[in-house]
Coordinates of C-alpha atoms in Angstrom, one line a residue:
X1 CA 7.6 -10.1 -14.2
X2 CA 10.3 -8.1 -16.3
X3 CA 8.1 -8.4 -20.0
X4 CA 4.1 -7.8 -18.0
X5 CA 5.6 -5.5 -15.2
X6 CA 3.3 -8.2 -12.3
X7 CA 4.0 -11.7 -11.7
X8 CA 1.4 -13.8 -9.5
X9 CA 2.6 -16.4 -7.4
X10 CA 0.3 -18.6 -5.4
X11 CA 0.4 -20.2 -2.4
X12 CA 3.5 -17.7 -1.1
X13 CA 2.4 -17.9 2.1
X14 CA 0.4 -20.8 4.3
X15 CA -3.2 -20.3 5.7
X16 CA -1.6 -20.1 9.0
X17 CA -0.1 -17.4 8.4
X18 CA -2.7 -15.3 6.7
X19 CA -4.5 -16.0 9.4
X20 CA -1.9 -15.2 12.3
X21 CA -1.6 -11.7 10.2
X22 CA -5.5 -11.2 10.6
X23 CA -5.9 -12.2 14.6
X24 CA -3.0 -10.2 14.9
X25 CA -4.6 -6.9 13.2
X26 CA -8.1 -8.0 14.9
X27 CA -5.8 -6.9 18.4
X28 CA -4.5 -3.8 16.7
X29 CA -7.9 -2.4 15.9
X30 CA -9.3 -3.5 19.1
X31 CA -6.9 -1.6 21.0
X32 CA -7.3 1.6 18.7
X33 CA -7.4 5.2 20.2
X34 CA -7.4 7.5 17.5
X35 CA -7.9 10.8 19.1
X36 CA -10.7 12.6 17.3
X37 CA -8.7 15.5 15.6
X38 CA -6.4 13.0 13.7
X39 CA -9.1 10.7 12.0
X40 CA -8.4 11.1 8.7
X41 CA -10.5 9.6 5.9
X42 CA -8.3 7.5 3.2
X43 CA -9.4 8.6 -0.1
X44 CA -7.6 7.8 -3.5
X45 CA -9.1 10.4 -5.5
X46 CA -7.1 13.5 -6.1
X47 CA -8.7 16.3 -4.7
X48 CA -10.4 13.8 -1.8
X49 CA -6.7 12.8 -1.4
X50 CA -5.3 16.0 -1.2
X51 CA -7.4 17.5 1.1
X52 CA -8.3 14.6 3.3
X53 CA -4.6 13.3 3.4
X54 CA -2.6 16.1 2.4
X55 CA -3.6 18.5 4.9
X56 CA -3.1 16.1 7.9
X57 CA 0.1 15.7 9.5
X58 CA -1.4 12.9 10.5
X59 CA -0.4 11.0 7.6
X60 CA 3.1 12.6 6.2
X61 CA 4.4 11.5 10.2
X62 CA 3.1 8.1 9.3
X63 CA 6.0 6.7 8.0
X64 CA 8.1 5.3 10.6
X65 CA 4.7 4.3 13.1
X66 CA 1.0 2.3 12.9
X67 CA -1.7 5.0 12.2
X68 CA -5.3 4.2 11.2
X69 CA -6.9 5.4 8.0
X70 CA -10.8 5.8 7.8
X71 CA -13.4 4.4 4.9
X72 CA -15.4 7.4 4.0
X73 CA -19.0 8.2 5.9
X74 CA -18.0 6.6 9.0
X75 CA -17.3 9.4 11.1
X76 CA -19.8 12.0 12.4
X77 CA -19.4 15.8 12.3
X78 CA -17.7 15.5 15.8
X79 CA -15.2 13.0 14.8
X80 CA -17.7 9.8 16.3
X81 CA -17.9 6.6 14.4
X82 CA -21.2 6.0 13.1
X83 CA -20.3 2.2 12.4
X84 CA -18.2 -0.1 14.3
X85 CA -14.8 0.8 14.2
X86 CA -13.6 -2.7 13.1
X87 CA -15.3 -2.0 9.9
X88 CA -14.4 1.7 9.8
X89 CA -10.9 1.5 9.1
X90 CA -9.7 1.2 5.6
X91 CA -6.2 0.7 5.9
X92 CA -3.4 0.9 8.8
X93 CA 0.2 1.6 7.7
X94 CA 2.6 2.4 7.4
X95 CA 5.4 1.1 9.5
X96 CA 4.0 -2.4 10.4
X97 CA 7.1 -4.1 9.4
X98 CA 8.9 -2.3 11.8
X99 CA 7.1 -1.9 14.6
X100 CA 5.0 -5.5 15.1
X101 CA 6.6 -8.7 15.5
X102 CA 4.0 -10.9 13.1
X103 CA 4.0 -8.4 10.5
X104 CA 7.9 -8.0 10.6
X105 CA 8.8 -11.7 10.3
X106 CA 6.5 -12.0 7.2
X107 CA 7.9 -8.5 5.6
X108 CA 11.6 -10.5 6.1
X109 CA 10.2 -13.9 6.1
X110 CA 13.2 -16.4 4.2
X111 CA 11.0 -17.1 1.0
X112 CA 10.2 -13.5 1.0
X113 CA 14.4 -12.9 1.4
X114 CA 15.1 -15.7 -1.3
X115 CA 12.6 -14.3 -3.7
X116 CA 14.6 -10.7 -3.6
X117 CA 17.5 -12.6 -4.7
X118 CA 16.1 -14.4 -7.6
X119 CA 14.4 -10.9 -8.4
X120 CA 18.6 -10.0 -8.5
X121 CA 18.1 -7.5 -5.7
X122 CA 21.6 -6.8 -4.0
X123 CA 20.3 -3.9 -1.4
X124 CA 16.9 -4.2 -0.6
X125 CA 15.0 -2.1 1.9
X126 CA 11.7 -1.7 3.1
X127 CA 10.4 1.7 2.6
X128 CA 6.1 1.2 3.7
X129 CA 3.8 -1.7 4.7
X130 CA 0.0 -1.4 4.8
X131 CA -3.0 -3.6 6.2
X132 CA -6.1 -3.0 4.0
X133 CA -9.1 -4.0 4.3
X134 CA -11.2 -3.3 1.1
X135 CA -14.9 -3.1 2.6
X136 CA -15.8 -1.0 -0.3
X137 CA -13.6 1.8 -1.8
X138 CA -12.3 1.5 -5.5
X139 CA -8.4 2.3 -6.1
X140 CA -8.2 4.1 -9.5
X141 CA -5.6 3.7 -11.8
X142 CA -2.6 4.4 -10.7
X143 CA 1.5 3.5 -10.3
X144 CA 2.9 3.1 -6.5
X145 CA 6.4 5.1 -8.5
X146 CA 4.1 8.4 -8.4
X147 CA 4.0 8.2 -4.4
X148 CA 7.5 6.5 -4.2
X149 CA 10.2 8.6 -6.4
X150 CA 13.3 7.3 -6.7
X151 CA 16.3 8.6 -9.1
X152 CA 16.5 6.5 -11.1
X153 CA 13.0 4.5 -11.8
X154 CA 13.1 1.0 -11.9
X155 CA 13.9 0.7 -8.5
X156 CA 10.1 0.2 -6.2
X157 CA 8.7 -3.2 -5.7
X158 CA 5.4 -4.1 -4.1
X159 CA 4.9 -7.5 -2.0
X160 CA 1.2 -7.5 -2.3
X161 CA -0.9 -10.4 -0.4
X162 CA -3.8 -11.8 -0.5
X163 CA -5.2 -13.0 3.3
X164 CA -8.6 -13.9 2.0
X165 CA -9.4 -14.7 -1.8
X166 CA -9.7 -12.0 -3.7
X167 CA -12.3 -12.2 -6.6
X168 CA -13.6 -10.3 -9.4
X169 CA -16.7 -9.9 -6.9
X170 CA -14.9 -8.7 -3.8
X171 CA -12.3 -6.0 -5.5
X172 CA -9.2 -8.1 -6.9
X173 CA -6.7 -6.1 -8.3
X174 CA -6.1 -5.6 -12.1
X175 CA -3.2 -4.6 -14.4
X176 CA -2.1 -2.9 -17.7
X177 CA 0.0 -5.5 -18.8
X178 CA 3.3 -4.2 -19.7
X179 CA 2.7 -0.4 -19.2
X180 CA 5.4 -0.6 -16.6
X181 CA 7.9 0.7 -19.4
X182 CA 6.1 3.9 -20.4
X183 CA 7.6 5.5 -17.3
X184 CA 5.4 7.9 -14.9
X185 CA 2.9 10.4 -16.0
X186 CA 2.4 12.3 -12.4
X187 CA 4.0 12.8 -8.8
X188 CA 2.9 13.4 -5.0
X189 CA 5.4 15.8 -3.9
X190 CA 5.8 17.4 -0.6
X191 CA 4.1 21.0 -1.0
X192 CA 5.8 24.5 -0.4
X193 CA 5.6 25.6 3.1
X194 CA 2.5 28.1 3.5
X195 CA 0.7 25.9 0.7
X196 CA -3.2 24.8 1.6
X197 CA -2.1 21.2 1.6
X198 CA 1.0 19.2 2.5
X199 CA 1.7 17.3 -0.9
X200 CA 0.2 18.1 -4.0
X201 CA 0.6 16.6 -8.0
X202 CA 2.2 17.2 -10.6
X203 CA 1.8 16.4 -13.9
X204 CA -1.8 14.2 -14.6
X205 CA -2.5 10.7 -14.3
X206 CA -4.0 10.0 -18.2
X207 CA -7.5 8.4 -18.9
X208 CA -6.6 4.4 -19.4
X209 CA -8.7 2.2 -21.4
X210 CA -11.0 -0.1 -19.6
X211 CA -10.4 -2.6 -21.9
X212 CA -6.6 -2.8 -21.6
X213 CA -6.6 -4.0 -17.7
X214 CA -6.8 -7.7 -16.5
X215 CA -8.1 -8.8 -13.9
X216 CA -5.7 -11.0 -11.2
X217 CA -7.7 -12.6 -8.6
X218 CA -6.1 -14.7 -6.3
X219 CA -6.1 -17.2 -3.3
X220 CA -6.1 -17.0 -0.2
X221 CA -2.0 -17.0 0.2
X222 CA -0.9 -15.7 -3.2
X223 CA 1.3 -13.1 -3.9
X224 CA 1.2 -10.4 -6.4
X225 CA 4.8 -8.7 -7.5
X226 CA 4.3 -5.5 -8.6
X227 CA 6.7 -3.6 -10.4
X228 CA 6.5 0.0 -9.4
X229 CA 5.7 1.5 -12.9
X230 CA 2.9 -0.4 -13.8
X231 CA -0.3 0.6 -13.9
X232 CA -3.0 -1.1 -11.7
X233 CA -6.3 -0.3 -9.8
X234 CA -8.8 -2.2 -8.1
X235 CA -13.2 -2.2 -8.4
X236 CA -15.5 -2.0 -5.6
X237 CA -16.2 -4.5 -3.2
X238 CA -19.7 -5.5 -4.8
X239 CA -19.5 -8.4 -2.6
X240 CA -20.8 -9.6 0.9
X241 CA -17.1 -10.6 1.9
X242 CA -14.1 -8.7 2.8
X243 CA -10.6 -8.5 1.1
X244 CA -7.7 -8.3 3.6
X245 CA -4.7 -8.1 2.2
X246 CA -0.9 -7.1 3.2
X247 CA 1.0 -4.9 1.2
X248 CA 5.1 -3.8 1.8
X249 CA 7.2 -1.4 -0.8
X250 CA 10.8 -2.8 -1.4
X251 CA 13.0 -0.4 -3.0
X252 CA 17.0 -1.6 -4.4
X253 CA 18.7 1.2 -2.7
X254 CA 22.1 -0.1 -4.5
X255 CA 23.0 3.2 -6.8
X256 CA 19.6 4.8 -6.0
X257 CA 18.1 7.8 -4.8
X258 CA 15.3 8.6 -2.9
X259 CA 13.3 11.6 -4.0
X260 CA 13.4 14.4 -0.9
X261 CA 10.2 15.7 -2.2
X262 CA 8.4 11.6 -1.5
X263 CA 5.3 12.5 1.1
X264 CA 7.5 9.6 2.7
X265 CA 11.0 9.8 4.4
X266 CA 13.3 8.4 6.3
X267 CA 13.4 9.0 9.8
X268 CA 16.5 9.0 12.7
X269 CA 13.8 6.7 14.4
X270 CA 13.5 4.5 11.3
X271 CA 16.1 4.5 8.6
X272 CA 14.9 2.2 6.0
X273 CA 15.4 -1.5 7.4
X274 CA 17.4 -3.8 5.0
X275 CA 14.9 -7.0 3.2
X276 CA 17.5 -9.2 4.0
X277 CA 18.5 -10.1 7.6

């Protein structure tokens, strides 16, 4: 993990709970009332992401609750879904850890807990989690530390796990081994009041070479560490199947700060939980 910046482990988790995660989100998207003027379209390129995400409200209160984030084309001119709505979401975060009891007692599961440890994490806490679903869209390149500043770096873990297999085929992720010690090349800050959008960039994410990323699929069960420097994306979902996967941010608050500017704060409703219980 320290010398690559990832570490795969698999088998983390059982098939039993994968799937209790998955039934479980099935009920959360069944019940979902998203009222038309706060469907917002999850997009992770810049100007897409700016607009779509960084002029909603929507998604800078998402912090401390569960809000639903859209695949792109689904939704009419009015707001309507043009698809079912079970395959319309792209992701749901981005307090699940908090706020529902399966995905809590996996964010603070034991071997999740004993893992921090061995990691040498003395303060641990759980900044985001996010369900995502992977029907199509591809992540580009990118490090999780340009969403989630801390003083100093270092600090920003990712849980990331896989509920179904993911496969070359169906969007697995992939890494630039080692580039987690280069630093980070661009932020998401909270804009200026009176700006177009709520957050914007700064700085420039560079053009990577294809060739330097590996590809990590994984079974169904594995988990990927990721270290919050290094840089990773994901393909398209060329596939027929899906690629569910749960994701939680872990940051070692011990002698660290969190960035004011982060699109992501705090809340008095949700201070940061502690990993260990």
């Amino acid at each position: 993990f320290h010398k690559d910046g990832f570490l795969v482990l698999e088998q983390f988790f059982s098939a039993e709970e994968c799937d209790s995660m998955r039934s479980q989100i099935q009920k959360i998207v069944a019940e979902m009332e998203v009222p038309p003027h706060c469907r917002t379209e999850f997009s992770t390129r810049e100007e897409e992401q700016l607009q779509a995400q960084g002029s909603s409200d929507y998604f800078l209160t998402s912090g401390d609750k569960i809000r639903f984030f859209f695949e792109k084309g689904v939704l009419d001119k009015k707001g309507n879904f043009v698809i079912p709505k079970e395959k319309s979401v792209s992701k749901i975060g981005h307090a699940l850890h908090a706020h529902d009891p399966v995905f809590k007692q996996i964010t603070h599961s034991p071997k999740v807990q004993e893992l921090g440890r061995k990691l040498g994490l003395e303060r641990p806490v759980v900044v985001q989690s996010m369900y995502i679903f992977k029907s199509l869209l591809a992540v580009t390149p990118h490090q999780d530390a340009t969403f989630l500043h801390t003083e100093p770096l270092g600090r920003i873990l990712g849980f990331w796990i896989a509920l179904e297999d993911a496969t070359q085929e169906n969007g697995c992720l992939w890494f630039i081994p080692g580039s987690h010690t280069n630093g980070i090349t661009r932020r998401m800050v909270r804009a200026a009041a009176g700006a177009s959008t709520c957050v914007e960039f700064v700085g420039s994410e560079p053009a990577y070479d294809d060739k330097q990323f590996i590809p990590l699929p994984i079974s169904k069960g594995g988990l990927i560490l990721i270290h919050g420097e290094v840089v990773h994306k994901s393909e398209l979902n060329s596939s027929e199947s899906s690629r569910h996967a749960f994701t939680f941010h872990v940051m070692e608050a011990k002698g660290t700060t969190w960035s004011k500017e982060n699109w992501l704060q705090p809340t008095p409703e949700l201070p940061f939980p502690s990993l260990y219980t």
